[in-house]
PDB file of C-alpha atoms and ligand atoms in Angstrom:
ATOM      1  CA  MET A   1      -0.006  -0.001   0.006  1.00 90.00           C
ATOM      2  CA  SER A   2       1.144   3.523  -0.681  1.00 95.00           C
ATOM      3  CA  LEU A   3       1.258   6.174   2.040  1.00 97.00           C
ATOM      4  CA  LYS A   4      -1.825   7.721   0.502  1.00 97.00           C
ATOM      5  CA  GLU A   5      -3.693   4.414   0.716  1.00 98.00           C
ATOM      6  CA  ARG A   6      -2.599   3.730   4.285  1.00 98.00           C
ATOM      7  CA  LEU A   7      -3.676   7.217   5.357  1.00 98.00           C
ATOM      8  CA  ALA A   8      -7.026   6.781   3.592  1.00 98.00           C
ATOM      9  CA  SER A   9      -7.470   3.419   5.271  1.00 98.00           C
ATOM     10  CA  VAL A  10      -6.790   4.866   8.727  1.00 98.00           C
ATOM     11  CA  ARG A  11      -9.248   7.673   8.035  1.00 98.00           C
ATOM     12  CA  ALA A  12     -11.868   5.153   6.930  1.00 98.00           C
ATOM     13  CA  ARG A  13     -11.350   3.176  10.108  1.00 98.00           C
ATOM     14  CA  ILE A  14     -11.713   6.355  12.186  1.00 98.00           C
ATOM     15  CA  ASP A  15     -14.953   7.181  10.345  1.00 98.00           C
ATOM     16  CA  HIS A  16     -16.238   3.678  10.844  1.00 98.00           C
ATOM     17  CA  ALA A  17     -15.418   3.638  14.565  1.00 98.00           C
ATOM     18  CA  CYS A  18     -17.175   7.006  14.938  1.00 98.00           C
ATOM     19  CA  ARG A  19     -20.243   5.786  13.117  1.00 97.00           C
ATOM     20  CA  ARG A  20     -20.437   2.688  15.311  1.00 96.00           C
ATOM     21  CA  CYS A  21     -20.779   4.862  18.414  1.00 96.00           C
ATOM     22  CA  GLY A  22     -22.722   7.785  16.989  1.00 97.00           C
ATOM     23  CA  ARG A  23     -19.843  10.286  16.930  1.00 98.00           C
ATOM     24  CA  ASP A  24     -19.014  12.844  14.289  1.00 98.00           C
ATOM     25  CA  PRO A  25     -15.744  11.833  12.565  1.00 97.00           C
ATOM     26  CA  ALA A  26     -14.828  15.532  12.400  1.00 97.00           C
ATOM     27  CA  SER A  27     -14.622  15.503  16.214  1.00 97.00           C
ATOM     28  CA  VAL A  28     -11.546  13.211  16.076  1.00 98.00           C
ATOM     29  CA  THR A  29      -8.166  14.698  15.212  1.00 98.00           C
ATOM     30  CA  LEU A  30      -5.703  12.337  13.601  1.00 98.00           C
ATOM     31  CA  ILE A  31      -2.180  13.014  14.872  1.00 98.00           C
ATOM     32  CA  GLY A  32       0.337  11.383  12.544  1.00 98.00           C
ATOM     33  CA  VAL A  33       3.216  10.214  14.690  1.00 98.00           C
ATOM     34  CA  THR A  34       6.241  11.193  12.609  1.00 98.00           C
ATOM     35  CA  LYS A  35       9.075  10.135  14.952  1.00 97.00           C
ATOM     36  CA  THR A  36      11.905   8.564  12.902  1.00 96.00           C
ATOM     37  CA  ILE A  37      10.023   9.340   9.665  1.00 97.00           C
ATOM     38  CA  PRO A  38      12.063  11.352   7.138  1.00 96.00           C
ATOM     39  CA  VAL A  39      10.916  14.786   6.007  1.00 97.00           C
ATOM     40  CA  PRO A  40      10.060  13.865   2.365  1.00 97.00           C
ATOM     41  CA  ILE A  41       7.590  11.256   3.592  1.00 97.00           C
ATOM     42  CA  ILE A  42       6.051  13.702   6.048  1.00 98.00           C
ATOM     43  CA  ARG A  43       5.710  16.123   3.158  1.00 97.00           C
ATOM     44  CA  ASP A  44       3.803  13.457   1.221  1.00 97.00           C
ATOM     45  CA  ALA A  45       1.527  12.982   4.225  1.00 98.00           C
ATOM     46  CA  ILE A  46       0.865  16.726   4.340  1.00 97.00           C
ATOM     47  CA  ASP A  47      -0.016  16.608   0.648  1.00 97.00           C
ATOM     48  CA  CYS A  48      -2.514  13.850   1.530  1.00 97.00           C
ATOM     49  CA  GLY A  49      -4.107  16.151   4.095  1.00 97.00           C
ATOM     50  CA  LEU A  50      -2.281  15.414   7.343  1.00 98.00           C
ATOM     51  CA  THR A  51      -2.678  18.462   9.607  1.00 98.00           C
ATOM     52  CA  ASP A  52      -1.216  17.329  12.939  1.00 98.00           C
ATOM     53  CA  ALA A  53       2.102  15.677  13.760  1.00 98.00           C
ATOM     54  CA  GLY A  54       3.338  14.044  16.957  1.00 98.00           C
ATOM     55  CA  GLU A  55       7.006  13.860  17.910  1.00 98.00           C
ATOM     56  CA  ASN A  56       8.719  12.573  21.025  1.00 97.00           C
ATOM     57  CA  ARG A  57      12.194  14.080  20.681  1.00 97.00           C
ATOM     58  CA  ILE A  58      13.053  17.760  20.835  1.00 97.00           C
ATOM     59  CA  GLN A  59      16.049  17.656  18.505  1.00 97.00           C
ATOM     60  CA  GLU A  60      14.237  15.718  15.845  1.00 97.00           C
ATOM     61  CA  ALA A  61      11.172  17.947  16.011  1.00 97.00           C
ATOM     62  CA  ARG A  62      13.301  21.064  15.699  1.00 97.00           C
ATOM     63  CA  ALA A  63      15.103  19.789  12.608  1.00 97.00           C
ATOM     64  CA  LYS A  64      11.879  18.711  10.919  1.00 97.00           C
ATOM     65  CA  GLN A  65      10.077  21.948  11.674  1.00 97.00           C
ATOM     66  CA  ALA A  66      12.982  23.902  10.216  1.00 97.00           C
ATOM     67  CA  GLU A  67      12.649  22.000   6.951  1.00 96.00           C
ATOM     68  CA  LEU A  68       8.875  21.797   6.774  1.00 95.00           C
ATOM     69  CA  GLY A  69       8.023  25.324   7.866  1.00 86.00           C
ATOM     70  CA  ALA A  70       4.443  26.087   8.776  1.00 85.00           C
ATOM     71  CA  GLY A  71       1.632  23.784   7.778  1.00 88.00           C
ATOM     72  CA  LEU A  72       1.496  21.266  10.606  1.00 96.00           C
ATOM     73  CA  ARG A  73       0.322  21.551  14.140  1.00 98.00           C
ATOM     74  CA  TRP A  74       2.981  19.931  16.363  1.00 98.00           C
ATOM     75  CA  HIS A  75       2.219  17.788  19.380  1.00 98.00           C
ATOM     76  CA  MET A  76       4.787  16.737  21.967  1.00 98.00           C
ATOM     77  CA  ILE A  77       3.815  13.194  22.837  1.00 98.00           C
ATOM     78  CA  GLY A  78       6.991  11.819  24.449  1.00 96.00           C
ATOM     79  CA  ARG A  79       8.352  11.856  27.961  1.00 95.00           C
ATOM     80  CA  LEU A  80       9.312  15.427  28.767  1.00 95.00           C
ATOM     81  CA  GLN A  81      12.275  16.211  30.960  1.00 94.00           C
ATOM     82  CA  ARG A  82      12.366  19.448  32.882  1.00 95.00           C
ATOM     83  CA  ASN A  83      15.550  20.556  31.136  1.00 96.00           C
ATOM     84  CA  LYS A  84      13.764  20.198  27.786  1.00 97.00           C
ATOM     85  CA  ALA A  85      10.665  22.145  28.764  1.00 97.00           C
ATOM     86  CA  LYS A  86      12.059  25.370  27.329  1.00 97.00           C
ATOM     87  CA  ASP A  87      12.465  23.820  23.881  1.00 97.00           C
ATOM     88  CA  ALA A  88       9.146  22.064  24.119  1.00 98.00           C
ATOM     89  CA  VAL A  89       7.156  25.249  24.701  1.00 98.00           C
ATOM     90  CA  GLU A  90       8.955  26.834  21.757  1.00 97.00           C
ATOM     91  CA  LEU A  91       8.341  23.997  19.339  1.00 97.00           C
ATOM     92  CA  PHE A  92       4.945  22.546  20.210  1.00 98.00           C
ATOM     93  CA  GLU A  93       1.415  23.854  20.348  1.00 98.00           C
ATOM     94  CA  VAL A  94       0.171  20.957  22.409  1.00 98.00           C
ATOM     95  CA  LEU A  95       2.090  19.221  25.210  1.00 98.00           C
ATOM     96  CA  HIS A  96       0.601  15.763  25.853  1.00 98.00           C
ATOM     97  CA  SER A  97       2.951  14.638  28.588  1.00 98.00           C
ATOM     98  CA  ILE A  98       2.824  16.996  31.556  1.00 98.00           C
ATOM     99  CA  ASP A  99       2.791  14.696  34.584  1.00 98.00           C
ATOM    100  CA  SER A 100       3.976  16.677  37.597  1.00 98.00           C
ATOM    101  CA  ILE A 101       3.483  20.031  39.283  1.00 98.00           C
ATOM    102  CA  GLU A 102       7.210  20.720  38.969  1.00 98.00           C
ATOM    103  CA  LEU A 103       7.210  20.112  35.229  1.00 98.00           C
ATOM    104  CA  ALA A 104       4.152  22.347  34.810  1.00 98.00           C
ATOM    105  CA  ARG A 105       5.877  25.154  36.689  1.00 98.00           C
ATOM    106  CA  VAL A 106       9.031  24.930  34.597  1.00 98.00           C
ATOM    107  CA  ALA A 107       6.945  24.951  31.402  1.00 98.00           C
ATOM    108  CA  GLU A 108       5.043  27.970  32.685  1.00 98.00           C
ATOM    109  CA  THR A 109       8.271  29.895  33.319  1.00 98.00           C
ATOM    110  CA  HIS A 110       9.530  29.290  29.805  1.00 98.00           C
ATOM    111  CA  ALA A 111       6.145  29.883  28.161  1.00 98.00           C
ATOM    112  CA  ALA A 112       5.902  33.239  29.976  1.00 98.00           C
ATOM    113  CA  ARG A 113       9.385  34.268  28.824  1.00 98.00           C
ATOM    114  CA  ARG A 114       8.654  33.272  25.254  1.00 96.00           C
ATOM    115  CA  GLY A 115       5.158  34.709  25.149  1.00 97.00           C
ATOM    116  CA  ARG A 116       3.765  31.257  24.402  1.00 97.00           C
ATOM    117  CA  ARG A 117       0.598  29.642  25.672  1.00 98.00           C
ATOM    118  CA  PRO A 118       0.549  25.936  24.802  1.00 98.00           C
ATOM    119  CA  ASP A 119      -2.330  23.566  25.344  1.00 98.00           C
ATOM    120  CA  VAL A 120      -1.438  21.127  28.094  1.00 98.00           C
ATOM    121  CA  LEU A 121      -2.695  17.598  28.500  1.00 98.00           C
ATOM    122  CA  ILE A 122      -1.909  15.818  31.717  1.00 98.00           C
ATOM    123  CA  GLN A 123      -0.561  12.327  31.140  1.00 98.00           C
ATOM    124  CA  VAL A 124      -2.043   9.767  33.497  1.00 98.00           C
ATOM    125  CA  ASN A 125      -0.570   6.326  34.076  1.00 97.00           C
ATOM    126  CA  VAL A 126      -3.944   4.675  34.365  1.00 96.00           C
ATOM    127  CA  SER A 127      -2.660   1.091  34.233  1.00 91.00           C
ATOM    128  CA  GLY A 128       0.008   1.706  36.866  1.00 92.00           C
ATOM    129  CA  GLU A 129       2.728   0.073  34.759  1.00 89.00           C
ATOM    130  CA  PRO A 130       6.004   1.020  36.459  1.00 87.00           C
ATOM    131  CA  THR A 131       7.822   1.649  33.154  1.00 84.00           C
ATOM    132  CA  LYS A 132       5.284   4.203  31.923  1.00 86.00           C
ATOM    133  CA  SER A 133       5.474   7.904  32.546  1.00 91.00           C
ATOM    134  CA  GLY A 134       2.376   9.776  33.599  1.00 97.00           C
ATOM    135  CA  CYS A 135       1.028  10.671  37.018  1.00 97.00           C
ATOM    136  CA  ALA A 136      -0.848   8.296  39.287  1.00 97.00           C
ATOM    137  CA  PRO A 137      -4.604   8.928  38.999  1.00 97.00           C
ATOM    138  CA  GLY A 138      -4.600  10.132  42.613  1.00 97.00           C
ATOM    139  CA  LYS A 139      -2.202  12.954  41.719  1.00 97.00           C
ATOM    140  CA  LEU A 140      -4.269  14.261  38.828  1.00 98.00           C
ATOM    141  CA  ASP A 141      -6.407  16.795  40.661  1.00 98.00           C
ATOM    142  CA  GLY A 142      -3.432  18.492  42.281  1.00 98.00           C
ATOM    143  CA  ILE A 143      -1.567  18.795  38.965  1.00 98.00           C
ATOM    144  CA  ALA A 144      -4.698  20.012  37.153  1.00 98.00           C
ATOM    145  CA  ASP A 145      -5.296  22.699  39.790  1.00 98.00           C
ATOM    146  CA  GLU A 146      -1.742  23.909  39.310  1.00 98.00           C
ATOM    147  CA  VAL A 147      -1.918  23.931  35.495  1.00 98.00           C
ATOM    148  CA  ALA A 148      -5.261  25.749  35.619  1.00 98.00           C
ATOM    149  CA  ARG A 149      -3.718  28.387  37.859  1.00 98.00           C
ATOM    150  CA  LEU A 150      -0.712  29.036  35.612  1.00 98.00           C
ATOM    151  CA  PRO A 151      -1.437  31.853  33.167  1.00 98.00           C
ATOM    152  CA  HIS A 152       0.673  30.618  30.238  1.00 98.00           C
ATOM    153  CA  LEU A 153      -0.553  27.033  30.189  1.00 98.00           C
ATOM    154  CA  ARG A 154      -3.989  26.077  28.979  1.00 98.00           C
ATOM    155  CA  LEU A 155      -5.388  23.034  30.685  1.00 98.00           C
ATOM    156  CA  ALA A 156      -6.835  21.150  27.701  1.00 98.00           C
ATOM    157  CA  GLY A 157      -7.399  17.533  28.766  1.00 98.00           C
ATOM    158  CA  LEU A 158      -5.793  14.175  29.489  1.00 98.00           C
ATOM    159  CA  MET A 159      -3.537  11.678  27.780  1.00 98.00           C
ATOM    160  CA  THR A 160      -2.684   8.055  28.415  1.00 98.00           C
ATOM    161  CA  ILE A 161      -0.834   5.150  26.829  1.00 97.00           C
ATOM    162  CA  ALA A 162      -2.509   1.782  27.247  1.00 95.00           C
ATOM    163  CA  PRO A 163      -0.360  -1.277  27.940  1.00 93.00           C
ATOM    164  CA  PHE A 164       0.470  -3.068  24.727  1.00 89.00           C
ATOM    165  CA  ALA A 165      -1.609  -6.196  24.271  1.00 87.00           C
ATOM    166  CA  GLY A 166      -2.361  -8.353  21.268  1.00 89.00           C
ATOM    167  CA  ASP A 167      -6.062  -7.801  21.760  1.00 95.00           C
ATOM    168  CA  PRO A 168      -7.062  -4.105  21.529  1.00 96.00           C
ATOM    169  CA  GLU A 169     -10.068  -4.856  23.739  1.00 97.00           C
ATOM    170  CA  ALA A 170      -7.618  -5.199  26.626  1.00 96.00           C
ATOM    171  CA  ALA A 171      -7.078  -1.426  26.410  1.00 97.00           C
ATOM    172  CA  ARG A 172     -10.763  -0.593  26.815  1.00 97.00           C
ATOM    173  CA  PRO A 173     -10.830  -0.412  30.625  1.00 97.00           C
ATOM    174  CA  VAL A 174      -7.819   1.909  30.560  1.00 97.00           C
ATOM    175  CA  PHE A 175      -9.436   4.229  28.008  1.00 98.00           C
ATOM    176  CA  ARG A 176     -12.714   4.163  29.883  1.00 98.00           C
ATOM    177  CA  ALA A 177     -10.975   5.053  33.143  1.00 98.00           C
ATOM    178  CA  LEU A 178      -9.276   8.027  31.468  1.00 98.00           C
ATOM    179  CA  ARG A 179     -12.572   9.239  30.097  1.00 98.00           C
ATOM    180  CA  GLU A 180     -14.121   9.038  33.568  1.00 98.00           C
ATOM    181  CA  LEU A 181     -11.220  11.038  34.983  1.00 98.00           C
ATOM    182  CA  ARG A 182     -11.706  13.602  32.212  1.00 98.00           C
ATOM    183  CA  ASP A 183     -15.463  13.811  32.850  1.00 98.00           C
ATOM    184  CA  ALA A 184     -14.843  14.485  36.540  1.00 98.00           C
ATOM    185  CA  LEU A 185     -12.132  17.036  35.784  1.00 98.00           C
ATOM    186  CA  ARG A 186     -14.304  18.774  33.255  1.00 98.00           C
ATOM    187  CA  ARG A 187     -16.941  19.462  35.862  1.00 98.00           C
ATOM    188  CA  ARG A 188     -14.343  21.718  37.474  1.00 97.00           C
ATOM    189  CA  TYR A 189     -12.552  22.946  34.361  1.00 98.00           C
ATOM    190  CA  GLU A 190     -14.672  23.261  31.252  1.00 97.00           C
ATOM    191  CA  ARG A 191     -11.622  23.617  28.970  1.00 97.00           C
ATOM    192  CA  ALA A 192     -10.213  20.217  29.957  1.00 98.00           C
ATOM    193  CA  ARG A 193     -12.043  18.461  27.148  1.00 98.00           C
ATOM    194  CA  HIS A 194      -9.502  16.555  25.085  1.00 98.00           C
ATOM    195  CA  LEU A 195      -8.780  12.845  25.418  1.00 98.00           C
ATOM    196  CA  SER A 196      -5.516  11.829  23.797  1.00 98.00           C
ATOM    197  CA  MET A 197      -5.591   8.037  23.620  1.00 98.00           C
ATOM    198  CA  GLY A 198      -5.309   5.304  21.020  1.00 98.00           C
ATOM    199  CA  MET A 199      -2.379   4.236  18.817  1.00 98.00           C
ATOM    200  CA  SER A 200      -2.116   2.087  15.703  1.00 98.00           C
ATOM    201  CA  HIS A 201      -3.308  -1.134  17.308  1.00 96.00           C
ATOM    202  CA  ASP A 202      -6.032   0.217  19.567  1.00 97.00           C
ATOM    203  CA  PHE A 203      -7.349   3.537  18.197  1.00 98.00           C
ATOM    204  CA  GLU A 204     -10.772   2.213  17.263  1.00 98.00           C
ATOM    205  CA  VAL A 205     -11.436   1.095  20.825  1.00 98.00           C
ATOM    206  CA  ALA A 206     -10.109   4.469  22.045  1.00 98.00           C
ATOM    207  CA  ILE A 207     -12.543   6.308  19.755  1.00 98.00           C
ATOM    208  CA  GLU A 208     -15.421   4.220  21.061  1.00 98.00           C
ATOM    209  CA  GLU A 209     -14.386   5.324  24.542  1.00 98.00           C
ATOM    210  CA  GLY A 210     -14.278   8.997  23.622  1.00 98.00           C
ATOM    211  CA  ALA A 211     -10.796   9.764  22.252  1.00 98.00           C
ATOM    212  CA  ASP A 212     -10.622  12.947  20.207  1.00 98.00           C
ATOM    213  CA  TYR A 213      -6.857  12.912  19.665  1.00 98.00           C
ATOM    214  CA  VAL A 214      -5.549   9.642  18.258  1.00 98.00           C
ATOM    215  CA  ARG A 215      -1.767   9.253  17.894  1.00 98.00           C
ATOM    216  CA  ILE A 216      -1.008   6.974  14.966  1.00 98.00           C
ATOM    217  CA  GLY A 217       2.392   6.136  13.525  1.00 98.00           C
ATOM    218  CA  THR A 218       2.837   2.589  12.215  1.00 97.00           C
ATOM    219  CA  ALA A 219      -0.594   2.287  10.595  1.00 98.00           C
ATOM    220  CA  ILE A 220       0.207   5.358   8.447  1.00 98.00           C
ATOM    221  CA  PHE A 221       3.960   5.211   7.893  1.00 97.00           C
ATOM    222  CA  GLY A 222       4.729   1.523   8.308  1.00 94.00           C
ATOM    223  CA  GLU A 223       7.056  -0.102  10.832  1.00 92.00           C
ATOM    224  CA  ARG A 224       9.683   2.210  12.262  1.00 88.00           C
ATOM    225  CA  VAL A 225      13.296   1.164  11.811  1.00 78.00           C
ATOM    226  CA  ALA A 226      14.316   2.606  15.162  1.00 63.00           C
ATOM    227  CA  ASP A 227      12.419   4.403  17.883  1.00 56.00           C
TER     228      ASP A 227
HETATM  229  C1  PLP B 301       5.197   6.118  19.031  1.00 51.09           C
HETATM  230  C2  PLP B 301       3.991   6.629  19.750  1.00 51.09           C
HETATM  231  C3  PLP B 301       2.717   6.536  19.210  1.00 51.09           C
HETATM  232  C4  PLP B 301       2.428   5.876  17.860  1.00 51.09           C
HETATM  233  O1  PLP B 301       2.568   4.502  17.948  1.00 51.09           O
HETATM  234  P1  PLP B 301       2.109   3.529  16.743  1.00 51.09           P
HETATM  235  O2  PLP B 301       1.911   2.230  17.430  1.00 51.09           O
HETATM  236  O3  PLP B 301       3.221   3.526  15.774  1.00 51.09           O
HETATM  237  O4  PLP B 301       0.868   4.068  16.178  1.00 51.09           O
HETATM  238  C5  PLP B 301       1.647   7.065  19.910  1.00 51.09           C
HETATM  239  N1  PLP B 301       1.825   7.654  21.119  1.00 51.09           N
HETATM  240  C6  PLP B 301       3.043   7.740  21.705  1.00 51.09           C
HETATM  241  C7  PLP B 301       3.168   8.405  23.014  1.00 51.09           C
HETATM  242  C8  PLP B 301       4.171   7.239  21.032  1.00 51.09           C
HETATM  243  O5  PLP B 301       5.353   7.326  21.638  1.00 51.09           O
END
């Protein structure tokens, strides 16, 4: 399959998943995960209508943005270290991986200095896997209160990564739990509406559970050589 066909197939699957649960396909934003993918291929994806890109490394994102110029909305989806927060607020419009009060405060400082105001999603480690970043669900309210209080960060929702399992249905309880956390949070903060969840192998289940940002790499670009 060509890139164009794979992208069309992913879009068709998003549409289909939306239809199954009575959602408007336009309410789901496809984030093409472009980590390790060379610029010419990303350019092809833009020509096929890709509007949003997800990267997990600062250096790589900076190089690609320099070559590609405007035309994509960039999402930081990887683990974010405090010493990279300055670059992250410069390069990305949406930060999906804020998971501590300290990290939020550092991002705020740099956003203020740079006159930036990124959307912030709080990453929650719903499954409790020790290798995953993200805050424990019990820490979410405290972090959200802090982000909401900081003038240069916009509290925009929640993100999670489900444990990898052969059967995408295994991710459903994780996605559902994140949606419930979002629903509760949204009663306090109306703006906290986004749910960033679902990857190549489980995005349809994520959409059924309410995802409106799906982060998809392999299903669009093929297997990555390195990560
Ligand atoms: C790499 C990555 C993805 C995309 O994974 P695929 O399985 O290739 O779709 C999504 N989210 C995060 C946080 C990632 O690191």
